Coordinates of C-alpha atoms in Angstrom, one line a residue:
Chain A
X1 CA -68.9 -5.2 -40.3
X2 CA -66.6 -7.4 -42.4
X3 CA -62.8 -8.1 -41.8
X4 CA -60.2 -9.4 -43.7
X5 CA -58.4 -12.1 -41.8
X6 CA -55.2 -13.0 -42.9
X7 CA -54.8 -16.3 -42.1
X8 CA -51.7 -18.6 -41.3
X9 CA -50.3 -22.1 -43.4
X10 CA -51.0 -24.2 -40.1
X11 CA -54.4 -23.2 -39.9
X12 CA -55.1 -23.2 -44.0
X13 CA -56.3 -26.6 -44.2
X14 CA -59.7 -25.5 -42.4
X15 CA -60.2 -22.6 -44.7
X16 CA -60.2 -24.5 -47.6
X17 CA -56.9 -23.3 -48.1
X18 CA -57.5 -19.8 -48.3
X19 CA -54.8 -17.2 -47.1
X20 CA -57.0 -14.5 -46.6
X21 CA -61.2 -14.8 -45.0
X22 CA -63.4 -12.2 -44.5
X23 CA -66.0 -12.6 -41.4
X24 CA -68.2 -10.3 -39.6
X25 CA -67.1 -8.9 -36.5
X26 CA -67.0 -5.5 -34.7
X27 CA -63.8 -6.9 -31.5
X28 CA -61.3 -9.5 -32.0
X29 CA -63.6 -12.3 -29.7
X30 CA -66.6 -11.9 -32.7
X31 CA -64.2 -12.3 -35.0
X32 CA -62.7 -15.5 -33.9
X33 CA -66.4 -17.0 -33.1
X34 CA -67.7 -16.0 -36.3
X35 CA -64.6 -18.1 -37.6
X36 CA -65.3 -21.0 -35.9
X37 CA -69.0 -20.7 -37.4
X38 CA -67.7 -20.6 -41.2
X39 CA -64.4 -23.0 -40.3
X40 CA -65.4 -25.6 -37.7
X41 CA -62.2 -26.5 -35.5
X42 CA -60.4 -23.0 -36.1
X43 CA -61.4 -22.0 -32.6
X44 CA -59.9 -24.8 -30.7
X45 CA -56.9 -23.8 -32.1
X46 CA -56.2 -20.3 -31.2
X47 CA -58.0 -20.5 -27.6
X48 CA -57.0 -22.2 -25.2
X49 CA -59.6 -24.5 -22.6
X50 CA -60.0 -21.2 -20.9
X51 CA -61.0 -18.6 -23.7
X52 CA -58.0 -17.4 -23.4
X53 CA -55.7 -16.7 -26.6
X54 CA -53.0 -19.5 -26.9
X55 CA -49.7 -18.6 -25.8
X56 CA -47.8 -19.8 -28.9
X57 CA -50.7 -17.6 -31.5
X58 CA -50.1 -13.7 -31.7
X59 CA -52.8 -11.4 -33.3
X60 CA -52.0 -8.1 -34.9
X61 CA -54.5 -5.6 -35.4
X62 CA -53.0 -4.1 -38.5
X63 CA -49.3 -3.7 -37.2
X64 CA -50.6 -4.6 -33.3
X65 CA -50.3 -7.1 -31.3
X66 CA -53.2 -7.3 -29.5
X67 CA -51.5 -8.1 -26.2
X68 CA -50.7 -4.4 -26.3
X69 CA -54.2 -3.4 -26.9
X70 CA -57.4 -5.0 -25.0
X71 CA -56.3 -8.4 -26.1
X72 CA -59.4 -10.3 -27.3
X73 CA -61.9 -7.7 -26.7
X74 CA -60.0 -5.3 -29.1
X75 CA -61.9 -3.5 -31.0
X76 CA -62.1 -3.4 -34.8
X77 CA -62.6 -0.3 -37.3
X78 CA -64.1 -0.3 -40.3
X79 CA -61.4 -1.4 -42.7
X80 CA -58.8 -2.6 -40.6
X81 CA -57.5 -6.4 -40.9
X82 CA -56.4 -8.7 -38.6
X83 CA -53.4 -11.3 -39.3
X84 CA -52.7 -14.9 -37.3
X85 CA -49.2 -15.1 -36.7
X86 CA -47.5 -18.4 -35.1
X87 CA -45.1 -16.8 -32.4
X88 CA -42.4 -19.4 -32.7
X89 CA -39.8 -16.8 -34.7
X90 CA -37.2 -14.7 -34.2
X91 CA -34.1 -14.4 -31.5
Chain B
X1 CA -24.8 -39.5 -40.7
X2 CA -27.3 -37.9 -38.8
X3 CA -28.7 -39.3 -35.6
X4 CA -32.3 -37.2 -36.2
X5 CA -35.5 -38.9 -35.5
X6 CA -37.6 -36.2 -36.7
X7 CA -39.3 -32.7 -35.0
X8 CA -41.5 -32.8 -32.0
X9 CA -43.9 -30.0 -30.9
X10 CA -42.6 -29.2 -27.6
X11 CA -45.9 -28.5 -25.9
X12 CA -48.2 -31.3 -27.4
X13 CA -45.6 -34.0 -28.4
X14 CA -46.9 -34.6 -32.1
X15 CA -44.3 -35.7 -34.7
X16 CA -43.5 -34.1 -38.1
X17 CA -40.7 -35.5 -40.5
X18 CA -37.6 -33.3 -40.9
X19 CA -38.5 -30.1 -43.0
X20 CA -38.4 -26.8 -43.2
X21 CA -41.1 -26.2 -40.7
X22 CA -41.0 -24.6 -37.3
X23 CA -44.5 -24.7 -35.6
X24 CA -47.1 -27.6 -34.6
X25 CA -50.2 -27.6 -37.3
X26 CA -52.2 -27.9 -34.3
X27 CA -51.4 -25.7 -31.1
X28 CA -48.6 -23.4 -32.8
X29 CA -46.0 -24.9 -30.2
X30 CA -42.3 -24.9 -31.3
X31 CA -40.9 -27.7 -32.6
X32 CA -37.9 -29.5 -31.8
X33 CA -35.6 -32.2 -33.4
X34 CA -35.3 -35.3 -31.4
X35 CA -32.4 -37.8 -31.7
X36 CA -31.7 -41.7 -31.3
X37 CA -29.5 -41.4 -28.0
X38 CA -29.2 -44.8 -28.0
X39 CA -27.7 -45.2 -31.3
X40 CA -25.4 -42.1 -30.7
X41 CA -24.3 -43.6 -27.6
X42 CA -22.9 -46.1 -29.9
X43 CA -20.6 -44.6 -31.3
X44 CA -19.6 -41.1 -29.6
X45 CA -17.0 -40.8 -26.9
X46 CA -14.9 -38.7 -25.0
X47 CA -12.2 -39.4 -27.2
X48 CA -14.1 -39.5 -30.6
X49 CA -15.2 -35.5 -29.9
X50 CA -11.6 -34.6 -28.6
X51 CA -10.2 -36.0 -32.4
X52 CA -12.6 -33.7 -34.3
X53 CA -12.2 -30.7 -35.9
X54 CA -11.4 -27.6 -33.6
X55 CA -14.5 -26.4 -34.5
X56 CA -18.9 -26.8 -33.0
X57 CA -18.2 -29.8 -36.4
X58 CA -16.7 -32.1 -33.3
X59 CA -20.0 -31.9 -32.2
X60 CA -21.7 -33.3 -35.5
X61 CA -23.0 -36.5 -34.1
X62 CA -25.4 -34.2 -32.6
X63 CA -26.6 -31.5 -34.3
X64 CA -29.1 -31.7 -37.0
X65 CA -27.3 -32.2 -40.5
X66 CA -26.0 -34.9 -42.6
X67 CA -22.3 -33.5 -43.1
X68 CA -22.2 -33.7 -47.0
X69 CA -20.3 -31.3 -46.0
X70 CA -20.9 -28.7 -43.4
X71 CA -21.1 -25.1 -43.9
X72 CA -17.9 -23.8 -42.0
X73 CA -16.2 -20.7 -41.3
X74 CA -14.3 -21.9 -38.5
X75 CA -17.0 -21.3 -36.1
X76 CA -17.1 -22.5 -32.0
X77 CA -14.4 -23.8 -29.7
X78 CA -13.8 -20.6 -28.7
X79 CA -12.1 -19.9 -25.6
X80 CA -13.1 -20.7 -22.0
X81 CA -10.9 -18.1 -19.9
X82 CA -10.5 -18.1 -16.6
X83 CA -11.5 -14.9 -15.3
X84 CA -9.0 -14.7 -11.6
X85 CA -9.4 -11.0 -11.3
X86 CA -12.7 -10.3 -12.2
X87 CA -13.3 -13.4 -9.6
X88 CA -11.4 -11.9 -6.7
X89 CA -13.2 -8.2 -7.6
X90 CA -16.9 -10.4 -7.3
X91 CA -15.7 -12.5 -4.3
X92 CA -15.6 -15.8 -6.6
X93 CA -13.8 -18.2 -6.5
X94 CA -13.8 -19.9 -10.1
X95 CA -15.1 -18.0 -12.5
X96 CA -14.6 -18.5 -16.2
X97 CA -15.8 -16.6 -19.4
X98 CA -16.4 -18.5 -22.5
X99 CA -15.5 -15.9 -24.9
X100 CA -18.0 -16.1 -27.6
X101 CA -16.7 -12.3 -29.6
X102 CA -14.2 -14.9 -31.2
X103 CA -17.0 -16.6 -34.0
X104 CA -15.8 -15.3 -37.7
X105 CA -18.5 -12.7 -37.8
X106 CA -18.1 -11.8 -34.0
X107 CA -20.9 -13.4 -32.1
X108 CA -22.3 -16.7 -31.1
X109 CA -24.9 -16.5 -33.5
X110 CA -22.3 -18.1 -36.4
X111 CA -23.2 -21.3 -34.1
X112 CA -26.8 -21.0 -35.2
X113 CA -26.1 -20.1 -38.9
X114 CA -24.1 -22.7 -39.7
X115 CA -26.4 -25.7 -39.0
X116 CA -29.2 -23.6 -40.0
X117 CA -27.9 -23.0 -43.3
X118 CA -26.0 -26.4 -43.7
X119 CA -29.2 -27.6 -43.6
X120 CA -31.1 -25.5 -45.6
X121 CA -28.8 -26.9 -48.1
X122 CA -29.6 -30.0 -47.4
X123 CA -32.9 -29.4 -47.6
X124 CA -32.6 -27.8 -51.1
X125 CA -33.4 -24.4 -49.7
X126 CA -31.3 -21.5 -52.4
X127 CA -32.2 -18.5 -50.4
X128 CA -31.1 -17.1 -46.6
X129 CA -33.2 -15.0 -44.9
X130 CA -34.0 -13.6 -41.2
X131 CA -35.1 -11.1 -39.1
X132 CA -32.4 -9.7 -37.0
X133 CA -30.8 -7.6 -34.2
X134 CA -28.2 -7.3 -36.0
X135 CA -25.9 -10.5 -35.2
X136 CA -27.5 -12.9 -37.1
X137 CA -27.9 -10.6 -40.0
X138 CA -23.6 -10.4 -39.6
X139 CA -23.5 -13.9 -39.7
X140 CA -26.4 -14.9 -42.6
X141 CA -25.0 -12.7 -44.3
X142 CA -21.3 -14.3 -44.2
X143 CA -22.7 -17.4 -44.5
X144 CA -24.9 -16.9 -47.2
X145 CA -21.7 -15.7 -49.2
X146 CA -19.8 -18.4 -48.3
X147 CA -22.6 -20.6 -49.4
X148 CA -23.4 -19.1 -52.7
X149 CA -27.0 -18.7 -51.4
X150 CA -29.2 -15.2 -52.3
X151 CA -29.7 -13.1 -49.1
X152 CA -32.8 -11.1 -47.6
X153 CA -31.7 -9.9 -44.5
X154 CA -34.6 -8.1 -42.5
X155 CA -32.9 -5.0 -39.8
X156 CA -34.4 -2.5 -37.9
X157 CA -33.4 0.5 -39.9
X158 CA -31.8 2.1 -36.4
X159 CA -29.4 -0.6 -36.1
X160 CA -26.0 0.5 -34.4
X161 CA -23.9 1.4 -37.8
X162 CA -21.0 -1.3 -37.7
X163 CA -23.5 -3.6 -37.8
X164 CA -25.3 -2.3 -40.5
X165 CA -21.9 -2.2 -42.6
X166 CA -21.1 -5.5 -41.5
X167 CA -24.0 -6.9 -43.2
X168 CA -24.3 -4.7 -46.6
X169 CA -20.1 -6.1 -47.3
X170 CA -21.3 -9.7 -48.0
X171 CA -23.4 -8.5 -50.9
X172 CA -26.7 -9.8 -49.8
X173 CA -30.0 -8.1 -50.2
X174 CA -29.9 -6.0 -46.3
X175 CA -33.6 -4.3 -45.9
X176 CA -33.7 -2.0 -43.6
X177 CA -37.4 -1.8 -42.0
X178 CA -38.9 0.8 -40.0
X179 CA -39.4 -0.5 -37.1
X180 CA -38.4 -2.2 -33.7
X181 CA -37.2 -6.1 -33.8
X182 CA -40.6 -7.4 -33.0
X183 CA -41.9 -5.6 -36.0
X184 CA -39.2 -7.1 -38.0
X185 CA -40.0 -10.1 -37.0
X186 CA -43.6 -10.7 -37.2
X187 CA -43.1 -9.2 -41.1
X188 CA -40.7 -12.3 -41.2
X189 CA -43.1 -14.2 -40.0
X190 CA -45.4 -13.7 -42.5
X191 CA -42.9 -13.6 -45.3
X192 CA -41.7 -17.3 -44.5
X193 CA -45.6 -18.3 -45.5
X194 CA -45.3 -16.9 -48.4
X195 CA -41.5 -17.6 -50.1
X196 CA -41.9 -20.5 -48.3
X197 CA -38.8 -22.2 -50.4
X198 CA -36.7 -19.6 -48.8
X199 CA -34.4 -20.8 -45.5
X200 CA -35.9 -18.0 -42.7
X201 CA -32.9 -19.4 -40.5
X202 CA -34.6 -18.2 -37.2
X203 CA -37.9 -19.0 -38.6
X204 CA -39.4 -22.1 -41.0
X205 CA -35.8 -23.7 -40.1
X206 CA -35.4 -22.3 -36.5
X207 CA -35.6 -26.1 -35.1
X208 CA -32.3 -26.5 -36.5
X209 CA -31.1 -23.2 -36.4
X210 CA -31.8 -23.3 -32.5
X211 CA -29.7 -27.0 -31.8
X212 CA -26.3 -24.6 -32.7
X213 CA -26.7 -23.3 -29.4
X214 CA -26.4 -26.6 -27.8
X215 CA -22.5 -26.5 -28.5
X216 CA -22.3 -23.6 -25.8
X217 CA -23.1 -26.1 -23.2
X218 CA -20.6 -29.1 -24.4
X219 CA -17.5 -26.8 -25.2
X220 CA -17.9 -25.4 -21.9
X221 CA -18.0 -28.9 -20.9
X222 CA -15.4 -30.3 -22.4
X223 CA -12.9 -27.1 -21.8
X224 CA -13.8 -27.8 -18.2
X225 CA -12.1 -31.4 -18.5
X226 CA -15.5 -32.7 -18.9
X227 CA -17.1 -31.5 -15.4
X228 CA -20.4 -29.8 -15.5
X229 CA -20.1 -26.1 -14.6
X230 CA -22.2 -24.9 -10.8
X231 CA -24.1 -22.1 -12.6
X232 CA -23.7 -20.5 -15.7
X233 CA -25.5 -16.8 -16.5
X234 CA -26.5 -16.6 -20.1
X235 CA -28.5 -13.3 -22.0
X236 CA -31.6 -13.4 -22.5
X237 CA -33.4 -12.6 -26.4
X238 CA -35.6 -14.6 -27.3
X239 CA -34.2 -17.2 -24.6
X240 CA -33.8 -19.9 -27.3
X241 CA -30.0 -19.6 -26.2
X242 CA -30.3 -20.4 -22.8
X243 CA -33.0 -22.9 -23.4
X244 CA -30.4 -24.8 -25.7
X245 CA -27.6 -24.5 -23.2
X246 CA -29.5 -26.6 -20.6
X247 CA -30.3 -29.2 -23.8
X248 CA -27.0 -29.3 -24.0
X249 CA -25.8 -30.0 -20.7
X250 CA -28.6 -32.6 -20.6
X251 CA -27.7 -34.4 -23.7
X252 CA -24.3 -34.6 -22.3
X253 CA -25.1 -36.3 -19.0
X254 CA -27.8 -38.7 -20.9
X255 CA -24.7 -40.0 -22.7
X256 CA -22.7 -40.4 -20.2
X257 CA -20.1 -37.5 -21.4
X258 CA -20.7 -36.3 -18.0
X259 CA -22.1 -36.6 -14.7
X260 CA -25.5 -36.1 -13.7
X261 CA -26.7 -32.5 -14.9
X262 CA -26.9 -30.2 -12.0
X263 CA -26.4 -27.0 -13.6
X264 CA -28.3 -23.7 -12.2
X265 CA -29.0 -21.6 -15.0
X266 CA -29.4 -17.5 -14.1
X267 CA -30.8 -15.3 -17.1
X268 CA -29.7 -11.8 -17.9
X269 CA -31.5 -8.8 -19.4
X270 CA -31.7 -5.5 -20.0
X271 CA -34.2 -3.2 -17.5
X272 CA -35.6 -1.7 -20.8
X273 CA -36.4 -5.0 -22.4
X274 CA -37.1 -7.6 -19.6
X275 CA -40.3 -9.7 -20.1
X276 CA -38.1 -12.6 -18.8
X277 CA -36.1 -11.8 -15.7
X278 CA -39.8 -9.5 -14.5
X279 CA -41.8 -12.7 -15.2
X280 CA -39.2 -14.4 -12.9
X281 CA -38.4 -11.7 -10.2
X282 CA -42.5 -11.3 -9.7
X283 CA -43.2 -14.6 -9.5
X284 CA -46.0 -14.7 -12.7
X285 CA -46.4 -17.8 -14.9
X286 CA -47.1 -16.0 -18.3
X287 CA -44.7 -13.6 -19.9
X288 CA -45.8 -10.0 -20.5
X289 CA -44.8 -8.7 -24.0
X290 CA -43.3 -5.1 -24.1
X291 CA -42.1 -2.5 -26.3
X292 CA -37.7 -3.0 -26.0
X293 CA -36.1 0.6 -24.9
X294 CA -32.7 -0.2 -24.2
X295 CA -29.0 0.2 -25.6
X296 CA -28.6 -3.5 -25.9
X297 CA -30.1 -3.9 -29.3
X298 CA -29.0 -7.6 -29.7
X299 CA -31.0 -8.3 -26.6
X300 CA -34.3 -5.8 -27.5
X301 CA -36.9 -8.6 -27.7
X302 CA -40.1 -7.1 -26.4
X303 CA -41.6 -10.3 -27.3
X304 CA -39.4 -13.8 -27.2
X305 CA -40.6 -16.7 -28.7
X306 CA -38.9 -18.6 -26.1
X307 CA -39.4 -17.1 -23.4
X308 CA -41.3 -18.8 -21.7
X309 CA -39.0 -21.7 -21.8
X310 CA -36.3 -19.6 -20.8
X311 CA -38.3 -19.1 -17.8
X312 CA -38.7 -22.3 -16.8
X313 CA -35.2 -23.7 -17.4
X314 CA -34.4 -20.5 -15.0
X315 CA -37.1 -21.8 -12.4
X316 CA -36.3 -25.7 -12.7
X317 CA -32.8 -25.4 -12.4
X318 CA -32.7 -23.0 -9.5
X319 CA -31.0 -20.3 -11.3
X320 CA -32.0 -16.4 -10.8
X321 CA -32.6 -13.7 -13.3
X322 CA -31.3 -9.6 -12.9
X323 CA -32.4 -7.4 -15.0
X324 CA -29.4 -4.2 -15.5
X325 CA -29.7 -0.4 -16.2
X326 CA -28.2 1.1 -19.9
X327 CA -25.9 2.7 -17.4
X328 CA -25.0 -0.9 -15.5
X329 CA -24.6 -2.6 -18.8
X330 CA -21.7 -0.2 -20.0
X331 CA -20.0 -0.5 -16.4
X332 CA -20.2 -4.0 -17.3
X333 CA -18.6 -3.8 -20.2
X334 CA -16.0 -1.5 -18.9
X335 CA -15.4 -3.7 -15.8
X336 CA -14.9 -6.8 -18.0
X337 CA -12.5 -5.2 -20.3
X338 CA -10.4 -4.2 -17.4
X339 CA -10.5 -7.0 -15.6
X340 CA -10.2 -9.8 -18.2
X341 CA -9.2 -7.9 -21.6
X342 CA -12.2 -9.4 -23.1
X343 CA -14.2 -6.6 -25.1
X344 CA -18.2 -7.6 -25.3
X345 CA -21.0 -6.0 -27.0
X346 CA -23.7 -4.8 -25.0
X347 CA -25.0 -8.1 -24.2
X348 CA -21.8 -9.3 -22.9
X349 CA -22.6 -5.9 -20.6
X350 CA -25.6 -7.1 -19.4
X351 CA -24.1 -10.4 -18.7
X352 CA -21.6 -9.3 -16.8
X353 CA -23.5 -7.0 -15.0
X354 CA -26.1 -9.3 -14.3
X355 CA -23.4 -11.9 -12.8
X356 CA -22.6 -8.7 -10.6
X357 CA -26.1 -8.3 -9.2
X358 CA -26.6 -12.1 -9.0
X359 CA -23.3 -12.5 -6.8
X360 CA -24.8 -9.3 -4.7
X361 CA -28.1 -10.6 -4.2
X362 CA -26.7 -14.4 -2.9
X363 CA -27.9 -16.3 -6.2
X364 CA -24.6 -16.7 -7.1
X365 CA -22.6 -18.6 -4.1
X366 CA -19.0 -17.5 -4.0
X367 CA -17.7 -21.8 -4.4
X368 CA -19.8 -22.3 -6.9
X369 CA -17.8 -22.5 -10.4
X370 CA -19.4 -20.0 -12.5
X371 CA -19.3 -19.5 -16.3
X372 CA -20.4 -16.5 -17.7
X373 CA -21.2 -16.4 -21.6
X374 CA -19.8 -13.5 -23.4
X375 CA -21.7 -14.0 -27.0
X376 CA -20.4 -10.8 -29.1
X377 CA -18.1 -8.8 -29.6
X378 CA -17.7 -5.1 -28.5
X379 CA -16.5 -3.5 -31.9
X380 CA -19.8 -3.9 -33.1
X381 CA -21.9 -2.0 -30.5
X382 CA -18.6 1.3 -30.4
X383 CA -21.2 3.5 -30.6
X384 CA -22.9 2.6 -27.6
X385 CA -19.8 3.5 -25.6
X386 CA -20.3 7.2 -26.7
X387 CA -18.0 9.8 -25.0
X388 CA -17.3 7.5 -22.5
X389 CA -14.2 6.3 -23.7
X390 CA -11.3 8.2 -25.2
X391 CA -7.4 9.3 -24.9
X392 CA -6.6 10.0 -21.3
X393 CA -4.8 12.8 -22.2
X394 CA -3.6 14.9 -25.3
X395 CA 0.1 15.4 -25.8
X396 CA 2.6 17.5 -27.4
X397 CA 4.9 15.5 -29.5
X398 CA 8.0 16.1 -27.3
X399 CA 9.6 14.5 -24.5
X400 CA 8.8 17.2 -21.6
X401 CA 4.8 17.3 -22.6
X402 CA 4.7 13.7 -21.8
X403 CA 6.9 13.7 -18.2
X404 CA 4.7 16.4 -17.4
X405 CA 1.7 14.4 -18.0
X406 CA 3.7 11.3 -16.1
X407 CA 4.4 13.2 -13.1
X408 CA 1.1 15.7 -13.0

């Protein structure tokens, strides 16, 4: 299944520039190794050495964060997108 | 003249020049602007703050902007009152409350605007934008007008109504979004990508925006005849605040403004919105997001950007965090009020009643001098108060209705 990634300025200069990707993936975790596939380096960024999601990245799932759903192994419906958000905002 | 080296990402230490830019290209980290202390200690002094302006301004050599001229409503060097009766009620013994409601717009966040937009300027920026509790929107919004600038000013649509009003009557563009803060704020998030000419104050300029706060900690400093406070209890949002405040105190005492910093640093939130103080009170080294459900709006962060931060500051300082009931918050307020005549906002309620618990629990020591930051101001949250405050009695207009109420 496809997805539309929307994906953030810091991380544009791996995707050629492009604000918005689509990959295949059917939970968050495909999704992010199918990006490292097409964009080489993109997965370094938002995982840490563990696998882990970096603490400073947030993920929505349409409007969620995925912290509040099964974080990484989130799964995907048809049609849904995903956006990369830097967390550093807000207060 | 500016004393500003440039921005450093805060977790991985790489360097970007001075633009409106608030996260590292690489590991997303926040960045922050770093100064020449060497040549500032040049030039600054005791003396040379005490001559400047009665406003955060005496403070210029540094914070982030160039001075050509400053953006300035008269904000900061607002009072530091000693707070005798609320001390004696607590069993302190020098307690003080540095009384934040008295910024132009109310709250501590006119600190934060006006470097964040006196740079924006600088930085050629024309538009003022942020995501906000309702505060900063008060005070971009001010700003913004005072500036000349065009404002977007993001709210969650069920924002407490004076500050609403106090937001629409600078004329700026005020979108009310369906949502909680977090919401707001992600939206923000990915708005700033996109207008990226516009100044997001608490976003793509936020590493200026945050270095307003500093001036909590030298005020307090300098209104203490330049002697570090013991312990100082500050709200928790997005714990940017309280993570400036220890800066401060740290830029002080690298100086030589002061002594060596010793400062404990407690943290105070609301039970329905407390990622920070439960992080802290169970012991965990990650920060669990949640969904805010509490009458302290300026505080209902489910997910602070600095919060982590806040955290450690908390832990390396020694300091303690409470976390207070709706019902706590108000007595807070309330106890304040009568005490002190200071009248907070729901943060200041959480303050206060987080300093009550932290006294309680042995966090606070009873010599320890103790400043407690009061960062808005009450008329803006009346409507949290509810039917808990009204006339004490109703009265005939004659003589004899009021004896009889006087000797009832």
């Amino acid at each position: 299944m496809s997805v539309t990634v929307r994906i953030p300025t810091q991380l544009r200069s791996l995707t050629d520039g492009l604000a918005e990707v689509q990959v295949e993936g059917g939970t968050v975790k495909e999704v992010v190794t199918n990006l490292e596939q097409t964009y080489p380096g993109i997965g370094e960024r938002l995982l840490d050495e563990s696998g882990a999601l970096r603490r400073f990245v947030n993920v929505y799932l349409v409007d969620e964060d995925i912290r509040f759903l099964q974080g990484l192994d989130t799964e995907i419906n048809s049609g849904q997108s995903l956006s990369i958000v830097p967390a550093v905002a807000g207060g | 003249m500016s004393f500003v080296e440039g921005l450093s990402c805060r977790e991985c230490g790489r360097m970007y020049p001075i633009s409106a830019y608030n996260a590292c290209e690489f590991c997303f980290g926040p960045l922050e602007v770093t100064y020449d202390y060497e040549a500032i200690k040049k030039v600054i002094s005791r003396e040379s703050i005490e001559a400047g302006p009665q406003t955060i301004w005496r403070y210029s050599d540094l914070l982030p902007t160039k001075a050509t001229p400053n953006l300035d409503l008269g904000t900061g060097y607002t009072p530091l009152l000693r707070a005798d009766h609320l001390a004696s009620e607590l069993g302190l013994r020098n307690l003080y409350i540095k009384d934040d409601t008295r910024n132009p717009t109310g709250s501590f966040k006119d600190r934060v605007v006006s470097v964040a937009l006196s740079k924006a300027r600088e930085l050629g920026l024309k538009v003022a934008a942020c995501p906000s509790t309702g505060n900063l929107a008060n005070s971009v919004a001010a700003h913004a007008a005072r500036a000349g600038m065009e404002a977007y000013i993001f709210v969650p649509a069920n924002l407490e109504h004076n500050k609403i009003a106090m937001s629409a009557i600078f004329g700026g563009n005020l979108i009310a979004v369906d949502g909680n803060y977090d919401q707001v704020n992600r939206l923000c998030a990915e708005l700033a990508m996109i207008h990226d000419n516009w100044a997001f104050v608490n976003v793509n300029v936020r590493p200026y925006y945050a270095e307003g706060s500093k001036t909590l900690a030298f005020e307090v400093v300098e209104q203490l005849g330049w002697q570090l406070p013991d312990h100082v209890v500050v709200p928790i949002a997005s714990g940017s605040q309280l993570t400036k405040i220890h800066k401060g105190f740290n830029e002080l005492a690298t100086l030589g403004l002061s002594e060596e910093n010793h400062v404990r640093i407690s943290g105070a939130q609301a039970l329905g919105c407390s990622p920070v103080a439960q992080a802290f009170l169970s012991n965990a080294d990650y920060i669990t997001p949640v969904k805010p459900d509490t009458i302290a709006k300026s505080l209902a962060i489910g997910n602070p950007a600095d919060g982590w931060y806040a955290l450690e500051t908390i832990r390396k300082t020694g300091g303690g965090a409470a976390a207070v009931s709706d019902e706590e918050l108000l007595e807070g307020i309330r106890l304040l009020a009568k005490t002190e005549g200071v009248f907070a906002e729901t943060a200041g309620g959480v303050t206060i009643a987080s300093l009550v618990k932290l006294v309680s629990s042995g966090v606070i020591k009873p010599d320890e001098t103790v400043v407690a930051y009061i960062t808005g101001n009450g008329l803006k949250t009346i409507e949290a108060l509810g039917d808990k405050v009204g006339p004490t009695t109703t009265i005939s207009p004659n003589i004899d209705s009021f004896e009889e109420f006087l000797h009832r």
